[in-house]
mmCIF file of C-alpha atoms in Angstrom:
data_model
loop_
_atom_site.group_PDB
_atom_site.id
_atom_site.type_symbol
_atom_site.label_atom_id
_atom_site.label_comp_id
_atom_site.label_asym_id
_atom_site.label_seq_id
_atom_site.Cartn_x
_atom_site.Cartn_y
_atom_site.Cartn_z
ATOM 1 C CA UNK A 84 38.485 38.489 -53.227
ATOM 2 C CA UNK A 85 40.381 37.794 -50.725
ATOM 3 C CA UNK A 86 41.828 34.125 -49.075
ATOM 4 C CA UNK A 87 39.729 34.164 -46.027
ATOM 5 C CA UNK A 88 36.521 35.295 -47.770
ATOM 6 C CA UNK A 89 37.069 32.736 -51.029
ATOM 7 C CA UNK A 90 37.149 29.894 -48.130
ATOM 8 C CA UNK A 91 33.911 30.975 -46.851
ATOM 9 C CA UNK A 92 32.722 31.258 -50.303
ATOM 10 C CA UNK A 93 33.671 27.632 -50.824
ATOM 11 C CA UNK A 94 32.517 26.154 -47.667
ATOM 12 C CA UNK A 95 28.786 27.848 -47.919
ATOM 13 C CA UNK A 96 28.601 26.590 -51.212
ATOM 14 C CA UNK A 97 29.436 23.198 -49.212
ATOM 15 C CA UNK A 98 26.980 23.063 -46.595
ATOM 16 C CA UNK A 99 24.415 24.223 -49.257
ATOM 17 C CA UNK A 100 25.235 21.133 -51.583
ATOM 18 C CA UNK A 101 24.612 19.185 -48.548
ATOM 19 C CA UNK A 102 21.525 20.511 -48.039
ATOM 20 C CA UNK A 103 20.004 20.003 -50.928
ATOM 21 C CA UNK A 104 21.784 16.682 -51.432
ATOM 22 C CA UNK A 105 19.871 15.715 -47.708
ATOM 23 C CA UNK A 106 16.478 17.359 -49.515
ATOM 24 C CA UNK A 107 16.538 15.332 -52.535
ATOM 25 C CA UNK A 108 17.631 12.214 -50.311
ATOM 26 C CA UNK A 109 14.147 12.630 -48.631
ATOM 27 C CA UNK A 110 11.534 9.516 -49.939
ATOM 28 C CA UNK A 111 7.993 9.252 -49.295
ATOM 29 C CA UNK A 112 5.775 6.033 -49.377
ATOM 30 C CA UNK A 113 2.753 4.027 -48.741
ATOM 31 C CA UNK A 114 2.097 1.450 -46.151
ATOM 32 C CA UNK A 115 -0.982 -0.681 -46.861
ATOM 33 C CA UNK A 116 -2.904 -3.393 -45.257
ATOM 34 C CA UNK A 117 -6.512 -4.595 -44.579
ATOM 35 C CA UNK A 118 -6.763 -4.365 -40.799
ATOM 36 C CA UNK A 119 -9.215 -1.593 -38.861
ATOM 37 C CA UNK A 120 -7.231 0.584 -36.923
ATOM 38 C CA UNK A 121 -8.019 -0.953 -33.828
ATOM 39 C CA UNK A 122 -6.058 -3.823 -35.187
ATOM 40 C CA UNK A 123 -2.883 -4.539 -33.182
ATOM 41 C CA UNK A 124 -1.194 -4.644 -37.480
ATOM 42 C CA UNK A 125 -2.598 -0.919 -37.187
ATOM 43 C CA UNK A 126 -0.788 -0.377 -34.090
ATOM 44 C CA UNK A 127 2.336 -1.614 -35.094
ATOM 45 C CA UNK A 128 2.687 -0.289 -38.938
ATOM 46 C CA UNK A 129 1.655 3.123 -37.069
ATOM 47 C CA UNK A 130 4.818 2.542 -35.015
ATOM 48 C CA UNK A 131 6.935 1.113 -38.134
ATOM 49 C CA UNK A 132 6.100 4.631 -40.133
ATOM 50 C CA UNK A 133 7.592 6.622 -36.733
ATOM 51 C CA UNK A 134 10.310 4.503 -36.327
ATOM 52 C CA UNK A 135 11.417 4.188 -40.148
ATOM 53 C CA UNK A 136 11.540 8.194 -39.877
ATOM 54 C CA UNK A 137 13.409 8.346 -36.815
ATOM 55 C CA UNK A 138 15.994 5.945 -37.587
ATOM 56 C CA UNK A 139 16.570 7.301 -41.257
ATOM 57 C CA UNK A 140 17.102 10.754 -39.907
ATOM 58 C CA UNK A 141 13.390 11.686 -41.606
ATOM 59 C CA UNK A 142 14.916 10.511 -44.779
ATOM 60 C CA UNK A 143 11.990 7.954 -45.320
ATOM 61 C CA UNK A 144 8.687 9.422 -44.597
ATOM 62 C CA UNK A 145 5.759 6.735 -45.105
ATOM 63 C CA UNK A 146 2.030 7.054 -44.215
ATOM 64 C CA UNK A 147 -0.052 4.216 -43.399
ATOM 65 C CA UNK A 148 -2.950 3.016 -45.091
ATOM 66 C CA UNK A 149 -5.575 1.063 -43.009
ATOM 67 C CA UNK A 150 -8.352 -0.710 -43.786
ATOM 68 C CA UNK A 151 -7.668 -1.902 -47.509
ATOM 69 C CA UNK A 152 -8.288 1.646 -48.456
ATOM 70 C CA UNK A 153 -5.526 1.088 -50.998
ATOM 71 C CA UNK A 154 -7.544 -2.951 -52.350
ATOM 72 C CA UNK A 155 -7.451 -6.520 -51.900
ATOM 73 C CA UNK A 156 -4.263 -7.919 -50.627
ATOM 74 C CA UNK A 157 -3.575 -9.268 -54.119
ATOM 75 C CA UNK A 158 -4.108 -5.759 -55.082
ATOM 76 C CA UNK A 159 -1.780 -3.993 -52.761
ATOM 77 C CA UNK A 160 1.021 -6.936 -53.889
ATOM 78 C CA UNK A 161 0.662 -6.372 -56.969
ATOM 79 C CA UNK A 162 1.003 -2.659 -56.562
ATOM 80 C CA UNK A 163 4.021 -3.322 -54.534
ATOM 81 C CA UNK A 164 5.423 -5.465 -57.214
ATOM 82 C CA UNK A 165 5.196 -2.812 -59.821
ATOM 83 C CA UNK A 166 6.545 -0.070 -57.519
ATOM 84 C CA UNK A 167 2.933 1.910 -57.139
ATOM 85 C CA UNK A 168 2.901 1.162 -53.337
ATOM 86 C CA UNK A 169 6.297 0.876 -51.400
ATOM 87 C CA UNK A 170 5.170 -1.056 -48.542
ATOM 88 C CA UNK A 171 2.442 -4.263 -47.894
ATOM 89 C CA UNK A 172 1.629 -6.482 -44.361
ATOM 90 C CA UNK A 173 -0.086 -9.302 -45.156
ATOM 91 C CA UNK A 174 -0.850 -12.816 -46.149
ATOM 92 C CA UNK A 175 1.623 -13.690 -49.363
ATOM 93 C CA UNK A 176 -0.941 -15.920 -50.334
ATOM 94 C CA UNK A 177 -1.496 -14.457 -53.532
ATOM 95 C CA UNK A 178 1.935 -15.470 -54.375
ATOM 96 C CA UNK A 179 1.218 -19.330 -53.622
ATOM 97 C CA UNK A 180 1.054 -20.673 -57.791
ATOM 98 C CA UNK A 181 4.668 -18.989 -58.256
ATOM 99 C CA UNK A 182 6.208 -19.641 -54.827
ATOM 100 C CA UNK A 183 4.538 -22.753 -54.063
ATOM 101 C CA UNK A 184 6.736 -22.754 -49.960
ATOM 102 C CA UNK A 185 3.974 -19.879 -49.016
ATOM 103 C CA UNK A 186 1.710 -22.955 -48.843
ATOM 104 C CA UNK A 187 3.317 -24.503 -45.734
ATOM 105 C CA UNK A 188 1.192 -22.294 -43.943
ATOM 106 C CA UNK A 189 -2.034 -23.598 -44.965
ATOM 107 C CA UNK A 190 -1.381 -27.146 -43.553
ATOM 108 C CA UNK A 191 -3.636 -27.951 -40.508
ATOM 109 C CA UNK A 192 -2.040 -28.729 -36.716
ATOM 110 C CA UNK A 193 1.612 -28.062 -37.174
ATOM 111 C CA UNK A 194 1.842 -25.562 -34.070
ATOM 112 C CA UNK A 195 1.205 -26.272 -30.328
ATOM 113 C CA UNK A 196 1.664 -22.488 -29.288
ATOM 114 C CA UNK A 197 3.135 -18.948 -30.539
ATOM 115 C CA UNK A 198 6.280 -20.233 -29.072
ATOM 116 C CA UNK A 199 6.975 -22.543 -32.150
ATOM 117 C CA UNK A 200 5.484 -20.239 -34.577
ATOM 118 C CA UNK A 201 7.535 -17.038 -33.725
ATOM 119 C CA UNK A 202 10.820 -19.493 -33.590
ATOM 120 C CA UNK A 203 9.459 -20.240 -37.348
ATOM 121 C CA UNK A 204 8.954 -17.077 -38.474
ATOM 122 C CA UNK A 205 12.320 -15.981 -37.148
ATOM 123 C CA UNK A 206 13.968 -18.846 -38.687
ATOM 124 C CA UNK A 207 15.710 -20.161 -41.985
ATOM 125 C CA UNK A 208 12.636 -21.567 -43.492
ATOM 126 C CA UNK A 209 10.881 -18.083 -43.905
ATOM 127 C CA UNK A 210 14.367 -16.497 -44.813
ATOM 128 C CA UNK A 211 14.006 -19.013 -47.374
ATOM 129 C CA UNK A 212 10.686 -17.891 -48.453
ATOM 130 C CA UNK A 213 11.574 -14.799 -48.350
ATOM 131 C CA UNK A 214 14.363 -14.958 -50.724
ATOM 132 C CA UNK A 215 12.033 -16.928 -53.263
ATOM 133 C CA UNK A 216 9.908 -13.889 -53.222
ATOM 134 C CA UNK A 217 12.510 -11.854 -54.440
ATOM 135 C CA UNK A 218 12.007 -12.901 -57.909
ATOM 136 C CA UNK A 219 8.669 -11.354 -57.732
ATOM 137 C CA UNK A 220 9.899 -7.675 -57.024
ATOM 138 C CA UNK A 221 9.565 -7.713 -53.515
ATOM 139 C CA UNK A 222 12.175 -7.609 -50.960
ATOM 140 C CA UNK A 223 10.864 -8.854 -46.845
ATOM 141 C CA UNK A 224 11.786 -7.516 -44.108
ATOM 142 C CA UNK A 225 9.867 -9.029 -41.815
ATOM 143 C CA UNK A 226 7.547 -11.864 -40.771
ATOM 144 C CA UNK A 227 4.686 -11.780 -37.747
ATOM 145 C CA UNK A 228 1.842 -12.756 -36.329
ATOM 146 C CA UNK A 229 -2.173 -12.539 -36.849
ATOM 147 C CA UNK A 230 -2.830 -15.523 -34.753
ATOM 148 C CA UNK A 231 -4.294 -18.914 -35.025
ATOM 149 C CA UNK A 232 -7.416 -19.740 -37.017
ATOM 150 C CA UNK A 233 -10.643 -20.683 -34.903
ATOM 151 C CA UNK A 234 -13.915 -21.541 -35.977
ATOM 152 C CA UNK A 235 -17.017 -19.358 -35.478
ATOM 153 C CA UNK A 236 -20.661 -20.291 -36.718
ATOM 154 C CA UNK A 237 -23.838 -19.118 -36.161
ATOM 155 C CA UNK A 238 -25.480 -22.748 -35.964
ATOM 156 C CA UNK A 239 -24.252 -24.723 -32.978
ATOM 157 C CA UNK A 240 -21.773 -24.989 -30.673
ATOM 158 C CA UNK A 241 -18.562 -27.406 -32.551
ATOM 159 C CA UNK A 242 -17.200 -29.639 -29.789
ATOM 160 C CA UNK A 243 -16.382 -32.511 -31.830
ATOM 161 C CA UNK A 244 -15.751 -33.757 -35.510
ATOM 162 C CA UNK A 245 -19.474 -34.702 -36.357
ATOM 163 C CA UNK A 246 -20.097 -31.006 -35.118
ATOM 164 C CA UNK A 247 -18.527 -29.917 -38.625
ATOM 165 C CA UNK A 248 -20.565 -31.826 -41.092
ATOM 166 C CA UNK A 249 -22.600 -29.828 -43.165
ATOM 167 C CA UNK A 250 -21.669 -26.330 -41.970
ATOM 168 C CA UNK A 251 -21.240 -24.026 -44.888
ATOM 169 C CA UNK A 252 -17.836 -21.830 -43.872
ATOM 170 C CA UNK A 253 -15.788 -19.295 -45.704
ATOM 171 C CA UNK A 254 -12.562 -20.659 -46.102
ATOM 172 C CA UNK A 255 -9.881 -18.910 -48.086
ATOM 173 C CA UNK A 256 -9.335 -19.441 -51.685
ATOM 174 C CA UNK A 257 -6.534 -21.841 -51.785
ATOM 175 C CA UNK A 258 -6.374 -25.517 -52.174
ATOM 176 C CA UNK A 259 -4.838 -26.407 -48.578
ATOM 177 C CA UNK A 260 -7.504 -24.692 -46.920
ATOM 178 C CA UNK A 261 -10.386 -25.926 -49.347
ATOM 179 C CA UNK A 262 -9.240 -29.462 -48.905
ATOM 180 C CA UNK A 263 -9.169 -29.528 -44.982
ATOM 181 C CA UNK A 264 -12.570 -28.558 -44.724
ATOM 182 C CA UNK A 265 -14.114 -30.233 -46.930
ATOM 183 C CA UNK A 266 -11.921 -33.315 -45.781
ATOM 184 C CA UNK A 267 -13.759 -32.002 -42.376
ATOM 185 C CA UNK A 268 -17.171 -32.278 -43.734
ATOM 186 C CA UNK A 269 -17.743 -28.498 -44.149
ATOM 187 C CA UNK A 270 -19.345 -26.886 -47.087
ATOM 188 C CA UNK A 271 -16.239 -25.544 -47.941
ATOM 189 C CA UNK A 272 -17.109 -21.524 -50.083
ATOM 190 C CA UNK A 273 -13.963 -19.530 -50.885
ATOM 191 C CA UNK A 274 -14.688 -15.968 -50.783
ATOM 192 C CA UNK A 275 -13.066 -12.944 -50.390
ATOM 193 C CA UNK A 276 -13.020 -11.393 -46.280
ATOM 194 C CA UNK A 277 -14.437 -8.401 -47.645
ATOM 195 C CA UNK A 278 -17.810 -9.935 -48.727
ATOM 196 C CA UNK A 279 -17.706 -12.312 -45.432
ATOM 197 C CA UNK A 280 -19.271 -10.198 -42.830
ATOM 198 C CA UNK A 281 -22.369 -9.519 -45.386
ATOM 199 C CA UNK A 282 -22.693 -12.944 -46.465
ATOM 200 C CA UNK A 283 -23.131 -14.168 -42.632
ATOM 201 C CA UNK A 284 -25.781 -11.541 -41.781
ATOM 202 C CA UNK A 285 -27.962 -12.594 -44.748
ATOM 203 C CA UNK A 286 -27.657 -16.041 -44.047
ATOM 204 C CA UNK A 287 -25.691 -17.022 -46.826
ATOM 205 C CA UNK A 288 -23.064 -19.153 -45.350
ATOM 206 C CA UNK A 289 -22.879 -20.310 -41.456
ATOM 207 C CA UNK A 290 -19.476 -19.831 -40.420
ATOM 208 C CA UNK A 291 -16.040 -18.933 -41.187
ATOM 209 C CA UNK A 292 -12.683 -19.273 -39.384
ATOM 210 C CA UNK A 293 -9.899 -16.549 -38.685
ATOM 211 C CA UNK A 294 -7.785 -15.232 -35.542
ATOM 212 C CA UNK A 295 -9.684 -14.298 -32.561
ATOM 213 C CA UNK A 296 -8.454 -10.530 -32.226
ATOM 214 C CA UNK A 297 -9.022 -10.293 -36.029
ATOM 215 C CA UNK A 298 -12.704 -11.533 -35.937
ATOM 216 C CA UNK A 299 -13.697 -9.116 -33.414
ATOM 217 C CA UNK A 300 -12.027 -6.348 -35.129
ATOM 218 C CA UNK A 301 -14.043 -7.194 -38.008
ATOM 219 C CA UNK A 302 -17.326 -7.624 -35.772
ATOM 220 C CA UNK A 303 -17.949 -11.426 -36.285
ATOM 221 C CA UNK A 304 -20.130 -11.007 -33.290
ATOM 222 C CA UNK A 305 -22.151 -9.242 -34.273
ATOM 223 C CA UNK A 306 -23.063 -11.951 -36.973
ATOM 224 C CA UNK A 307 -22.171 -15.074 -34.831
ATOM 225 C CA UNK A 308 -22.907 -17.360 -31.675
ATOM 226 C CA UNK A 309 -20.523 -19.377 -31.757
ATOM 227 C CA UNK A 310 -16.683 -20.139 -31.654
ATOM 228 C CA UNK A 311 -15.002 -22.784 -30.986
ATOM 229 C CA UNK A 312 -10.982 -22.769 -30.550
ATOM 230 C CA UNK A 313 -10.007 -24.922 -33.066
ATOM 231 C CA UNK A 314 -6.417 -23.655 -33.763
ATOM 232 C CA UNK A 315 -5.940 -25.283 -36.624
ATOM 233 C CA UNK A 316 -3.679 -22.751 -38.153
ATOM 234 C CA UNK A 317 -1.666 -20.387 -37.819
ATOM 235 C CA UNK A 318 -1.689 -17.219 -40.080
ATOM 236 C CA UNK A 319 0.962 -15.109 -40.257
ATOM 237 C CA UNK A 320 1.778 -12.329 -42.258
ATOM 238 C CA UNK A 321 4.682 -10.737 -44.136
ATOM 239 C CA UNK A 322 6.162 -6.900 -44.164
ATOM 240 C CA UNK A 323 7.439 -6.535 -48.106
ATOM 241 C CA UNK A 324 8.478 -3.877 -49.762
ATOM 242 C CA UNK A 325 8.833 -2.574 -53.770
ATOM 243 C CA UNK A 326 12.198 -3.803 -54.503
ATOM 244 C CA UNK A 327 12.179 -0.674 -57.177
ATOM 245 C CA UNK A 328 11.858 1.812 -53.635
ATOM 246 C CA UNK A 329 14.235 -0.667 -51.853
ATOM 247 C CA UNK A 330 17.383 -0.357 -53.887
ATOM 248 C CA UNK A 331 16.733 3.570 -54.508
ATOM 249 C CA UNK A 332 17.753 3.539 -50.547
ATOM 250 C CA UNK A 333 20.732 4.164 -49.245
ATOM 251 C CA UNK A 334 22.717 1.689 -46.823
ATOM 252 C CA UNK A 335 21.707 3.973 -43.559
ATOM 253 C CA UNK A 336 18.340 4.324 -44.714
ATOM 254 C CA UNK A 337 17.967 0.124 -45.701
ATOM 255 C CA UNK A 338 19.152 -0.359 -42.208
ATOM 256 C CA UNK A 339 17.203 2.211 -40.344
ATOM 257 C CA UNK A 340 14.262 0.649 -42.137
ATOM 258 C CA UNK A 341 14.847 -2.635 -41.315
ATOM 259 C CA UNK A 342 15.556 -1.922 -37.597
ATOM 260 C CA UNK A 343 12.198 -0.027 -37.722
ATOM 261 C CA UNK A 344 10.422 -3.187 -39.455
ATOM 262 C CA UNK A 345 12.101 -5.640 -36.599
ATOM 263 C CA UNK A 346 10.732 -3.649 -33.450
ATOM 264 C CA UNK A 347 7.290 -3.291 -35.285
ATOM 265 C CA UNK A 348 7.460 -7.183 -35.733
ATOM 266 C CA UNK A 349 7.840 -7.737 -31.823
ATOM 267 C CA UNK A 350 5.296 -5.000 -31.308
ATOM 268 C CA UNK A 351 2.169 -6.584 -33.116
ATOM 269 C CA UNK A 352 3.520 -10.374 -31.383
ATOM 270 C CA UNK A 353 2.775 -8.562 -28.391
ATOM 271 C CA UNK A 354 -0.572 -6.808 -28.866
ATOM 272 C CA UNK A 355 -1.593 -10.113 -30.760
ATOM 273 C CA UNK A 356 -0.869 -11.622 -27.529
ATOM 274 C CA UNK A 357 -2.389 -9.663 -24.974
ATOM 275 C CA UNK A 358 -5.516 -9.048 -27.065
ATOM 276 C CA UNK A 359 -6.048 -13.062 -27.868
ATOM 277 C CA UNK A 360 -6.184 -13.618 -24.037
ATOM 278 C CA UNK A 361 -8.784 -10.449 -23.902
ATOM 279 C CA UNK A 362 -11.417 -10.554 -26.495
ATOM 280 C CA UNK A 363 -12.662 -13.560 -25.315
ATOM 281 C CA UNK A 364 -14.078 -12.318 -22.273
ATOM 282 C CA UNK A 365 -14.946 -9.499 -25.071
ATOM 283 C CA UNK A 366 -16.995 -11.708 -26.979
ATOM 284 C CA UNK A 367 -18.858 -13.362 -24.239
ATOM 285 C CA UNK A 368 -20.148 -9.992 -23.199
ATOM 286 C CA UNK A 369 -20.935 -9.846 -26.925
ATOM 287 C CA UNK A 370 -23.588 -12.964 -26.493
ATOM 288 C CA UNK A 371 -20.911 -15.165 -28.181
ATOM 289 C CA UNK A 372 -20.270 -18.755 -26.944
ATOM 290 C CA UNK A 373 -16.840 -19.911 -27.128
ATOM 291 C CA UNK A 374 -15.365 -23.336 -26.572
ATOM 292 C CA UNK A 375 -12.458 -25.564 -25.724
ATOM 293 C CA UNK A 376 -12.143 -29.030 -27.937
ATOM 294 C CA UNK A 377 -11.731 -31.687 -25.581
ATOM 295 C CA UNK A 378 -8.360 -33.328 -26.329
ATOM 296 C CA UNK A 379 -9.557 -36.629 -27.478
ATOM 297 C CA UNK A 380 -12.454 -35.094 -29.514
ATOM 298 C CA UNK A 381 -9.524 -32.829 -31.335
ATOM 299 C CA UNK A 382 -7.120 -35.531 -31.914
ATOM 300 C CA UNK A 383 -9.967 -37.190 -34.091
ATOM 301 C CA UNK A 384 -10.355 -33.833 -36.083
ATOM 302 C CA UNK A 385 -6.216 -34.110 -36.524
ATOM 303 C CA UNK A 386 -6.505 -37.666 -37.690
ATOM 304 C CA UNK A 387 -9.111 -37.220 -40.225
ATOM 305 C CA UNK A 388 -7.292 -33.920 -42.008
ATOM 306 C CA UNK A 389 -3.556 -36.083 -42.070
ATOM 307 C CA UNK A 390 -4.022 -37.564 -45.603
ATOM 308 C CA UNK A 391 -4.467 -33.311 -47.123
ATOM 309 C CA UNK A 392 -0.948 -32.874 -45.471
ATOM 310 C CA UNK A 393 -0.077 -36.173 -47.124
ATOM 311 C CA UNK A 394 -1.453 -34.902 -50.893
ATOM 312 C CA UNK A 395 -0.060 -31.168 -50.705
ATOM 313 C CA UNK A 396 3.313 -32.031 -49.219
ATOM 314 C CA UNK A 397 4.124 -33.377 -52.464
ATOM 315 C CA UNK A 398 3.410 -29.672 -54.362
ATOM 316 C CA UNK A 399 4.919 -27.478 -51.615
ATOM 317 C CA UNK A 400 8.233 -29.405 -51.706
ATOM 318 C CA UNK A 401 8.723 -32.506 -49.448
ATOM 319 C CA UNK A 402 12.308 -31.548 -48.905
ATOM 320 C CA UNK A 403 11.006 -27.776 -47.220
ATOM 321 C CA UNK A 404 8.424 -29.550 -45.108
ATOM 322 C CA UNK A 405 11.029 -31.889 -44.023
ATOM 323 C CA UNK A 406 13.326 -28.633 -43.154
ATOM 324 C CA UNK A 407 10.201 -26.814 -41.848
ATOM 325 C CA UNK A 408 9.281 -29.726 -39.186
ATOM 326 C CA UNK A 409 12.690 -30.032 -37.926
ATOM 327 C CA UNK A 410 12.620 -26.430 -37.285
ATOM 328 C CA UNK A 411 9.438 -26.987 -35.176
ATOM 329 C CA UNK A 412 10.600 -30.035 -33.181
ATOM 330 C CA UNK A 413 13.630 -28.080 -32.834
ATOM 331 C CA UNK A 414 11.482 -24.961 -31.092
ATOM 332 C CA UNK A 415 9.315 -27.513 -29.246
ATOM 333 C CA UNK A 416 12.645 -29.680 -27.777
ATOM 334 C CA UNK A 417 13.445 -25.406 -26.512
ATOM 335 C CA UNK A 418 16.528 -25.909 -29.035
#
């Protein structure tokens, strides 16, 4: 064989290796979350799985999962933990009794407006959470919105604290959120969202409380009269991934990934934004009432639920809520 044909020999052998080296380099995973696809979460992990191929060269190809088609949040985590689904969006609720910080969340009237919040989520105390997680077998990339929590019922219209008393509301199952409305006067029923829209068509609770775009994704009115704009918390939610799919990834691919996650995170901020201003005209159309809280009247609502933030401080870690608060007066002074 001669010189010039060995060298071709050598370097098609080469490029072959790199083929197949750029085949087997290839990964494939899920992306789950509860949302309906009309969700502005859907919109945006539809965007993440596009973007995570495009900036990984097609080296990551994921598929998104709406819906909960893949279970309960605490089901997808702990799928996520084990390495049986590579990516969740969601509350990391489920997580509260080992990182206790994921609490903060829960605590009534911290925000003023998605100003403060975003400068939070952006900020060192959810890095912080974030690294707590770690231990769990997660690894974040990325935290966002699903908008503040406002009260809907199918009783009467709440305009003021007495307005509460004796409303039985689905709250979710954690002790923040338990405490606050009973603290409120509610007849506080944890339950899982899945059962909620059935349990407020037959009448078995009155009310519940979530984000405005997310109730009418779910069709709350079609099962309530009333909401009133409460905003007494903010939810937002967390883009994690299986630490096990994480550290199979190259450097490119972590980075392409995380760029991907980052512009999804500004994308559903956005649509959250937009679609809070329009589904309120939506549900009006829908025969829904909705409110405003007269300042005064919601300043006695803030009073009464003080002494909750007063008895959980304590378990979350007075030192983080210290850190956490600074970080919001340090948003609010436009810091």
């Amino acid at each position: 064989m001669s010189g010039r044909m060995l060298k071709r020999v050598v370097v098609g052998l080469a490029l072959g290796a790199l083929a197949t080296g750029s085949a087997l380099a290839t990964v494939t995973g899920k992306v789950g979350h509860a949302m309906p696809e009309s969700h502005p979460q859907a919109i945006a992990m539809n965007k993440f799985v596009e973007l995570a191929a495009k900036y990984t060269n097609n080296n990551v190809q994921l598929k998104a999962f709406h819906s909960a088609v893949l279970g309960s949040d605490e089901k997808q985590l702990q799928a996520v933990q084990t390495g049986t689904q590579e990516f969740y969006i969601g509350t990391l609720a489920p997580f509260s009794t080992r990182v206790k910080e994921v609490q903060v969340w829960d605590l009534p009237f911290m925000f003023a407006n998605t100003k403060e919040v975003y400068a939070l989520l952006d900020g060192a105390a959810c890095k912080k959470i974030f690294e707590k997680v770690e231990a769990t077998g997660v690894h974040g990339l990325m935290w966002t919105g699903m908008g503040f929590r406002n009260l809907s019922n199918s009783k009467r219209p709440v305009t003021k604290l007495e307005d509460i008393n004796g409303l039985k509301v689905r709250v979710m199952a954690n002790p923040v959120a338990l405490e606050t409305w009973k603290t409120l006067g509610a007849n506080a029923v944890p339950m899982a969202f899945s059962e909620v829209f059935t349990a407020l068509e037959i009448k078995a609770i009155d009310g519940q409380e979530n984000p405005l775009v997310h109730m009418y994704a779910n069709k709350m009115q079609e099962v309530q009269k009333y909401i009133s704009l409460t905003n007494h918390v903010y939810t937002p939610v967390a883009l994690v991934v299986s630490k096990k799919f994480w550290d199979g990834l190259s450097d490119a691919d972590k980075q392409g990934v995380q760029k991907a996650a980052d512009e999804a995170k500004i994308l559903q901020r956005q649509l959250l934004d937009e679609g809070d201003k329009e589904v309120i005209g939506k549900f009006g159309t829908a025969g829904v009432k909705v409110n405003e809280i007269a300042p005064a009247e919601l300043a006695k609502i803030q009073e009464k639920v003080k002494p909750v933030v007063a008895k959980f401080a304590p378990q979350i870690g007075e030192d983080f809520i210290k850190e956490f608060y600074a970080e919001i007066d340090k948003a609010r002074a436009g810091k």
